[in-house]
Coordinates of C-alpha atoms and ligand atoms in Angstrom, one line a residue:
M2 CA -37.0 6.6 26.8
A3 CA -37.0 10.4 26.3
I4 CA -34.4 12.6 27.8
N5 CA -35.7 15.4 30.1
L6 CA -33.2 18.2 30.7
K7 CA -33.6 20.8 33.4
A8 CA -31.0 23.5 34.0
R9 CA -30.5 25.9 36.8
E10 CA -28.1 28.6 38.0
V11 CA -25.9 27.5 41.0
I12 CA -22.6 29.0 42.3
D13 CA -19.0 27.8 41.9
S14 CA -16.0 27.8 44.3
R15 CA -15.4 31.6 43.8
G16 CA -19.1 32.5 44.4
N17 CA -19.7 33.1 40.7
P18 CA -22.8 31.6 39.0
T19 CA -22.5 28.6 36.8
V20 CA -24.8 26.2 35.0
E21 CA -26.1 22.9 36.5
V22 CA -28.0 20.5 34.3
D23 CA -30.2 17.5 35.4
A24 CA -30.8 14.8 32.7
S25 CA -33.5 12.3 33.5
D26 CA -35.3 9.5 31.7
G27 CA -38.1 8.9 34.2
T28 CA -36.1 6.3 36.1
N29 CA -32.6 7.7 36.3
R30 CA -31.5 11.2 37.0
A31 CA -28.0 12.4 36.3
R32 CA -26.5 15.8 37.2
A33 CA -23.5 17.9 35.9
I34 CA -22.1 21.3 36.9
V35 CA -19.9 23.3 34.6
P36 CA -16.5 24.8 35.9
S37 CA -15.0 28.2 35.0
G38 CA -11.5 29.5 34.5
A39 CA -9.8 32.8 35.5
S40 CA -6.6 32.6 33.4
T41 CA -8.7 31.7 30.4
G42 CA -7.2 31.4 26.9
V43 CA -8.3 33.8 24.2
H44 CA -9.1 30.8 21.9
E45 CA -11.5 29.1 24.3
A46 CA -15.1 28.4 23.5
L47 CA -17.5 31.2 24.7
E48 CA -18.8 31.0 28.3
L49 CA -22.1 32.9 28.1
R50 CA -22.6 35.5 30.8
D51 CA -25.7 37.7 31.2
K52 CA -23.7 40.9 31.5
D53 CA -26.5 42.6 33.5
V54 CA -26.7 43.9 37.1
R55 CA -26.9 40.5 38.8
Y56 CA -23.7 38.9 40.1
G57 CA -21.6 41.7 38.7
G58 CA -22.7 40.7 35.2
K59 CA -21.6 37.0 35.6
G60 CA -25.2 35.6 35.8
V61 CA -25.9 32.6 33.6
R62 CA -29.7 32.9 33.2
T63 CA -29.4 33.1 29.4
A64 CA -27.3 29.9 29.3
V65 CA -29.8 28.2 31.6
A66 CA -32.7 29.3 29.4
N67 CA -30.9 28.0 26.3
V68 CA -30.7 24.5 27.9
N69 CA -34.3 24.5 29.1
N70 CA -35.9 26.1 26.0
R71 CA -33.7 25.2 23.0
I72 CA -31.4 22.3 23.9
A73 CA -33.9 20.2 25.8
P74 CA -36.4 19.9 22.9
A75 CA -33.5 19.1 20.4
L76 CA -32.2 16.2 22.5
A77 CA -35.5 14.9 23.9
D78 CA -35.8 11.9 21.4
L79 CA -32.1 11.0 21.2
D80 CA -30.3 8.1 22.9
P81 CA -27.9 9.4 25.6
K82 CA -25.7 6.4 24.9
D83 CA -24.9 8.0 21.5
Q84 CA -22.7 10.8 22.8
G85 CA -21.7 11.8 19.3
A86 CA -25.4 12.3 18.3
I87 CA -26.2 14.3 21.4
D88 CA -23.3 16.7 20.9
H89 CA -23.7 17.0 17.2
A90 CA -27.4 18.0 17.7
M91 CA -26.2 20.8 19.9
F92 CA -23.5 21.9 17.4
T93 CA -26.1 22.1 14.7
L94 CA -28.4 24.1 16.8
D95 CA -25.6 26.5 17.9
A96 CA -24.1 26.8 14.4
T97 CA -21.1 28.9 15.5
K98 CA -17.4 28.1 15.7
N99 CA -17.0 29.0 19.4
K100 CA -20.4 28.0 20.7
S101 CA -21.4 31.6 21.2
A102 CA -25.0 31.2 20.2
L103 CA -26.1 28.8 23.0
G104 CA -23.0 29.2 25.2
A105 CA -20.3 26.6 25.8
N106 CA -21.5 26.4 29.4
A107 CA -25.0 25.5 28.3
I108 CA -23.8 22.9 25.8
L109 CA -21.2 21.3 28.1
G110 CA -23.7 21.0 31.0
A111 CA -26.1 19.1 28.8
S112 CA -23.3 17.0 27.3
M113 CA -21.9 15.9 30.6
A114 CA -25.3 15.3 32.2
C115 CA -26.3 13.1 29.2
C116 CA -23.0 11.2 29.4
R117 CA -23.7 10.4 33.1
L118 CA -27.3 9.4 32.3
A119 CA -26.0 7.0 29.6
A120 CA -23.7 5.3 32.2
M121 CA -26.6 4.9 34.5
Q122 CA -28.8 3.4 31.8
K123 CA -26.0 0.9 31.0
G124 CA -25.6 0.2 34.7
V125 CA -21.8 0.9 34.6
P126 CA -19.6 3.5 36.4
L127 CA -19.0 6.6 34.4
Y128 CA -15.3 5.9 33.9
Q129 CA -16.3 2.6 32.2
H130 CA -18.7 4.4 29.9
V131 CA -16.0 6.9 29.0
Q132 CA -13.6 4.0 28.3
D133 CA -16.2 2.5 25.9
I134 CA -16.4 5.8 24.0
S135 CA -12.6 6.4 23.9
S136 CA -11.5 2.8 23.3
R137 CA -8.7 3.3 25.8
K138 CA -7.4 1.2 28.7
A139 CA -8.4 2.5 32.1
L140 CA -5.5 3.8 34.2
M141 CA -5.3 5.5 37.6
P142 CA -3.7 9.0 37.2
V143 CA -0.7 10.5 38.9
P144 CA -2.2 13.5 40.7
C145 CA -0.5 16.9 40.2
L146 CA -1.3 18.9 43.3
N147 CA -1.0 22.6 43.1
V148 CA 0.4 23.6 46.6
I149 CA 1.7 27.1 46.0
N150 CA -0.7 29.5 44.2
G151 CA 0.3 32.7 42.4
G152 CA -0.7 34.7 39.3
V153 CA -4.4 35.5 39.0
H154 CA -5.3 32.8 41.5
A155 CA -3.8 34.4 44.6
G156 CA -3.3 37.8 46.2
N157 CA 0.5 37.6 46.4
D158 CA 3.3 38.9 44.1
L159 CA 4.2 35.6 42.4
D160 CA 3.8 36.1 38.7
M161 CA 3.9 32.3 38.0
Q162 CA 0.6 30.7 38.7
E163 CA 1.0 27.0 39.8
Y164 CA 3.6 24.9 41.6
M165 CA 2.6 21.3 41.9
L166 CA 3.7 18.2 43.8
V167 CA 3.8 15.1 41.5
P168 CA 4.1 11.8 43.4
A169 CA 4.9 9.9 40.2
G170 CA 7.0 7.3 42.0
A171 CA 4.2 6.0 44.2
D172 CA 2.8 2.5 43.8
N173 CA -0.8 3.5 43.5
F174 CA -3.1 6.5 43.6
A175 CA -4.0 6.3 47.3
E176 CA -0.3 6.2 48.2
A177 CA 0.4 9.1 45.9
L178 CA -2.3 11.2 47.5
R179 CA -1.1 10.4 51.0
M180 CA 2.5 11.4 50.2
A181 CA 1.4 14.6 48.6
A182 CA -0.9 15.5 51.5
E183 CA 1.9 14.8 54.0
T184 CA 4.3 17.0 51.9
Y185 CA 1.6 19.7 51.8
H186 CA 1.5 19.7 55.6
H187 CA 5.3 19.7 55.9
L188 CA 5.4 22.6 53.4
K189 CA 3.0 24.5 55.6
G190 CA 5.3 24.3 58.5
L191 CA 8.3 25.5 56.5
L192 CA 6.3 28.5 55.2
E193 CA 5.1 29.4 58.6
K194 CA 8.6 29.3 60.0
K195 CA 9.9 31.7 57.4
Y196 CA 6.9 34.0 56.7
G197 CA 4.5 33.5 59.7
K198 CA 1.0 32.1 59.7
N199 CA -0.5 34.6 57.2
S200 CA 1.7 33.0 54.6
T201 CA -0.4 29.8 54.6
N202 CA -3.7 31.3 53.7
V203 CA -4.8 29.6 50.5
G204 CA -5.5 30.7 47.0
D205 CA -8.3 29.7 44.5
E206 CA -7.0 26.1 44.1
G207 CA -6.2 25.4 47.8
G208 CA -2.5 26.0 47.5
F209 CA -0.7 28.3 49.9
A210 CA -0.2 31.9 48.8
P211 CA 2.9 33.1 50.6
P212 CA 4.4 36.6 50.1
M213 CA 7.0 35.5 47.6
A214 CA 7.9 37.2 44.3
R215 CA 11.0 35.4 42.9
P216 CA 9.7 32.5 40.7
E217 CA 12.3 30.0 41.9
E218 CA 11.5 30.4 45.6
P219 CA 8.4 28.1 45.6
L220 CA 10.6 25.5 43.9
E221 CA 13.2 25.8 46.7
F222 CA 10.5 25.3 49.3
L223 CA 8.9 22.4 47.6
T224 CA 12.3 20.7 47.1
A225 CA 13.1 21.2 50.8
A226 CA 9.8 19.7 51.9
I227 CA 10.3 16.7 49.6
E228 CA 13.9 16.1 50.8
E229 CA 13.1 16.6 54.5
L230 CA 10.5 13.8 54.2
G231 CA 13.0 11.6 52.3
L232 CA 10.7 11.5 49.3
Q233 CA 13.2 12.6 46.6
D234 CA 12.9 9.3 44.8
K235 CA 9.1 9.5 44.5
M236 CA 8.0 13.1 44.4
M237 CA 8.6 15.4 41.5
I238 CA 7.5 19.0 40.7
A239 CA 5.3 20.4 37.9
M240 CA 4.8 24.1 37.1
D241 CA 2.2 26.1 35.2
P242 CA 3.5 29.7 34.9
A243 CA 0.3 30.5 32.8
S244 CA 2.5 32.9 30.8
S245 CA -0.2 34.5 28.8
E246 CA -1.0 36.4 31.9
M247 CA 2.6 37.7 32.2
F248 CA 2.8 38.7 28.5
K249 CA 2.9 42.5 28.2
E250 CA 3.8 44.2 24.9
G251 CA 5.8 41.3 23.6
K252 CA 7.8 40.7 26.8
Y253 CA 7.2 38.6 30.0
L254 CA 6.9 40.6 33.2
V255 CA 8.6 38.6 35.9
Q256 CA 9.2 40.2 39.3
G257 CA 9.0 43.6 37.8
T258 CA 11.5 42.9 35.0
S259 CA 10.6 42.5 31.3
L260 CA 12.2 39.3 29.9
S261 CA 12.5 38.4 26.2
A262 CA 11.3 34.9 25.2
G263 CA 15.0 33.8 25.1
E264 CA 15.7 35.1 28.6
L265 CA 12.6 33.4 30.0
A266 CA 13.6 30.1 28.2
D267 CA 17.0 30.3 29.9
R268 CA 15.3 30.8 33.2
Y269 CA 13.2 27.7 32.7
Q270 CA 16.2 25.7 31.6
A271 CA 18.0 26.6 34.8
M272 CA 15.0 25.6 36.9
A273 CA 14.8 22.2 35.1
Q274 CA 18.5 21.7 35.9
T275 CA 18.3 22.6 39.5
F276 CA 14.9 21.2 40.6
P277 CA 13.1 17.8 40.0
L278 CA 10.8 19.3 37.3
I279 CA 8.8 16.7 35.4
S280 CA 6.3 18.9 33.6
L281 CA 6.1 22.5 32.4
E282 CA 2.8 24.0 31.2
D283 CA 2.2 27.2 29.3
P284 CA 5.8 28.4 29.5
F285 CA 5.0 31.1 26.8
D286 CA 2.1 33.2 25.7
Q287 CA -0.7 31.4 23.8
D288 CA 0.3 33.1 20.5
D289 CA 4.1 33.3 21.0
L290 CA 5.0 30.2 18.9
E291 CA 8.7 31.1 18.7
G292 CA 9.0 30.9 22.5
W293 CA 7.3 27.4 22.5
K294 CA 9.7 26.2 19.7
L295 CA 12.6 27.5 21.7
I296 CA 11.8 25.6 24.9
R297 CA 11.2 22.4 22.9
Q298 CA 14.7 22.7 21.6
K299 CA 16.3 23.6 24.9
L300 CA 14.4 20.9 26.9
P301 CA 13.5 18.2 24.4
K302 CA 12.8 15.5 26.9
L303 CA 10.7 17.5 29.4
Q304 CA 6.9 17.3 29.2
I305 CA 5.8 20.7 27.8
V306 CA 2.0 21.0 28.2
G307 CA -0.2 23.3 26.1
D308 CA -3.2 24.8 28.0
D309 CA -4.0 28.3 26.7
L310 CA -2.0 27.4 23.6
L311 CA -4.2 24.5 22.7
V312 CA -7.5 25.2 24.5
T313 CA -8.5 21.5 24.0
N314 CA -9.2 22.4 20.4
P315 CA -8.3 19.9 17.6
E316 CA -7.4 22.7 15.2
R317 CA -5.0 24.3 17.7
I318 CA -3.6 20.9 18.5
A319 CA -2.9 20.3 14.8
M320 CA -1.2 23.7 14.6
A321 CA 1.0 22.9 17.6
M322 CA 1.9 19.5 16.2
D323 CA 2.9 21.1 12.9
N324 CA 5.2 23.6 14.7
D325 CA 6.5 21.1 17.4
A326 CA 5.4 23.6 20.0
C327 CA 4.7 21.2 22.8
N328 CA 4.4 17.5 23.5
A329 CA 1.3 17.2 25.8
L330 CA -2.3 18.4 26.0
L331 CA -3.9 20.0 29.0
L332 CA -7.5 18.7 28.7
K333 CA -10.2 21.0 30.0
V334 CA -13.7 20.0 28.9
N335 CA -15.1 23.5 29.2
Q336 CA -12.5 25.0 26.9
I337 CA -14.0 23.1 24.0
G338 CA -17.5 22.6 25.4
S339 CA -18.5 19.0 24.8
V340 CA -17.6 15.5 25.9
T341 CA -17.2 14.2 22.3
E342 CA -14.7 16.9 21.3
A343 CA -12.8 16.6 24.6
I344 CA -12.3 12.8 24.0
A345 CA -11.4 13.5 20.3
A346 CA -8.8 16.0 21.4
A347 CA -7.3 13.4 23.8
N348 CA -7.2 10.7 21.2
K349 CA -5.6 13.0 18.7
S350 CA -2.9 13.7 21.3
F351 CA -2.4 10.0 22.3
D352 CA -2.1 9.1 18.6
A353 CA 0.8 11.6 18.2
G354 CA 2.6 10.1 21.3
W355 CA 1.8 13.2 23.4
G356 CA 0.9 13.1 27.0
V357 CA -2.6 14.2 28.2
M358 CA -3.1 15.8 31.6
V359 CA -6.8 16.2 32.5
S360 CA -7.5 19.4 34.4
H361 CA -10.0 21.1 36.6
R362 CA -10.6 24.9 36.4
S363 CA -9.7 27.5 39.1
G364 CA -13.5 28.0 39.5
E365 CA -14.7 24.5 40.4
T366 CA -17.7 22.7 41.9
E367 CA -18.5 19.5 43.7
D368 CA -18.9 17.8 40.3
T369 CA -16.4 14.9 39.9
F370 CA -16.8 14.3 36.1
I371 CA -13.1 14.8 35.4
A372 CA -12.1 12.0 37.9
D373 CA -14.0 9.4 35.9
L374 CA -12.9 11.0 32.6
V375 CA -9.2 10.7 33.4
V376 CA -9.5 7.1 34.3
G377 CA -11.7 6.2 31.3
L378 CA -9.2 8.0 29.0
G379 CA -6.3 6.2 30.5
A380 CA -4.5 9.5 30.4
G381 CA -2.5 8.8 33.6
Q382 CA -2.2 12.5 34.8
I383 CA -4.7 14.8 36.5
K384 CA -4.4 18.2 38.1
S385 CA -7.1 19.2 40.6
G386 CA -5.5 21.6 42.9
A387 CA -4.2 21.1 46.5
P388 CA -5.4 18.3 48.8
A389 CA -7.6 21.0 50.4
R390 CA -11.0 22.7 49.6
G391 CA -13.9 20.5 48.9
E392 CA -14.2 21.2 45.2
R393 CA -10.6 20.0 44.8
T394 CA -10.8 17.0 47.2
A395 CA -14.1 15.9 45.6
K396 CA -12.1 14.7 42.5
Y397 CA -9.3 13.1 44.5
N398 CA -11.8 11.3 46.8
Q399 CA -13.7 10.0 43.7
L400 CA -10.4 8.7 42.4
L401 CA -9.8 6.8 45.7
R402 CA -13.2 5.2 45.2
I403 CA -12.5 4.3 41.6
E404 CA -9.2 2.8 42.4
E405 CA -10.8 0.6 45.1
E406 CA -13.5 -0.5 42.8
S407 CA -11.7 -0.9 39.5
G408 CA -8.3 -2.1 40.5
A409 CA -6.9 -0.2 37.5
A410 CA -3.1 0.2 37.3
F411 CA -1.4 3.4 38.4
G412 CA 0.1 5.6 35.7
G413 CA 3.4 6.2 37.4
R414 CA 6.5 7.9 35.9
K415 CA 6.1 6.5 32.5
V416 CA 3.1 8.7 31.7
F417 CA 5.5 11.7 31.8
E418 CA 8.1 10.2 29.5
R419 CA 8.2 12.0 26.2
Ligands
LIG9 P1 -7.8 28.6 35.0 O1 -6.4 28.1 35.5 O2 -8.8 27.5 35.3 O3 -8.0 29.9 35.8 O4 -7.7 28.9 33.6 C1 -6.0 26.8 35.4 C2 -4.8 26.7 34.4 O5 -4.3 27.7 33.9 O6 -4.3 25.6 34.2
LIG10 ZN1 -2.7 26.4 32.7

């Protein structure tokens, strides 16, 4: 059974072009769409853009042509069930370290579409095929729902990017999602009362974008919403300041003030003492290792997640392990650009006792690949934005279906214990 690949340019949730790939074998047809970040790490694999007049330079016609003209013939005679062989054929063809020849968006689109085609050929759900590749036990994840947006994802003055509800104390995924959606609605009422209805317009990931600037204020609102609903035993908070975006000339610009790494670490420590914080992502710049080491010493038990720091790259993960810079991986498939490498990055992290949080990008699509991925990896944690906007809810809704079908256990609090 030969693989036929056909790519096209479609648009993502920000109206920017992205790569969609169909993989068919004459009987089955699988489809995958590649997501795209805004607060991207400098060490990520290269997302190939046309840089011409179309779509403000963001067109992906070159990446599409690379799938149709170069990747398709190289994969035609391979078995999609051998994900390693599929991905290695593309690495060989690309022959660069950061996938800049073909584009990580071209390679990943083909990689995910072939993975889905393999599941179809086996007659199993995608999460089960991922589980077969990763040799892990399936687990329903705790959703981390980003309900207040700042940074480059929103048009407000919040320097820190993401404030998430984490219903880790729920009994199952469906209950977790319900609690978070109810808290999201309660939060909306609290914001409207203080700041008026303009304050509940939403940012890129469906969270509210209120006119706040002080980084502790969203934590105060989230905590109030949680307590007023009586959910303090079940609902925690996670943050992603995405600090690389705040890093200017060796200091962190927070609310108009330049903070040293030490001052910022003290600020995080105070937040962790005051609010029910369960996870902190990218507290420091992607190359400010001293800051990362400092926060690990100050908050040794807290889950510290590396996103821009690690870029889902095994070499960066090894470097972070050597330096004890963090204790969890944020797994974004398009940062590294293939299914094989993403699963390898997760397994390397599990082996070291780290946590793994599977993640969407701020530029998303209706593709639900990461919902199946997180279950098949047994990672137990996913962030996919607010319980709002179709590209975010598509993942949560797919997880509801998987929970119903698989009966897999819920990750719960223990997946955050470090
Ligand atoms: P991005 O944001 O997709 O814009 O990079 C998500 C994140 O920083 O975790
Ligand atoms: Zn991040």
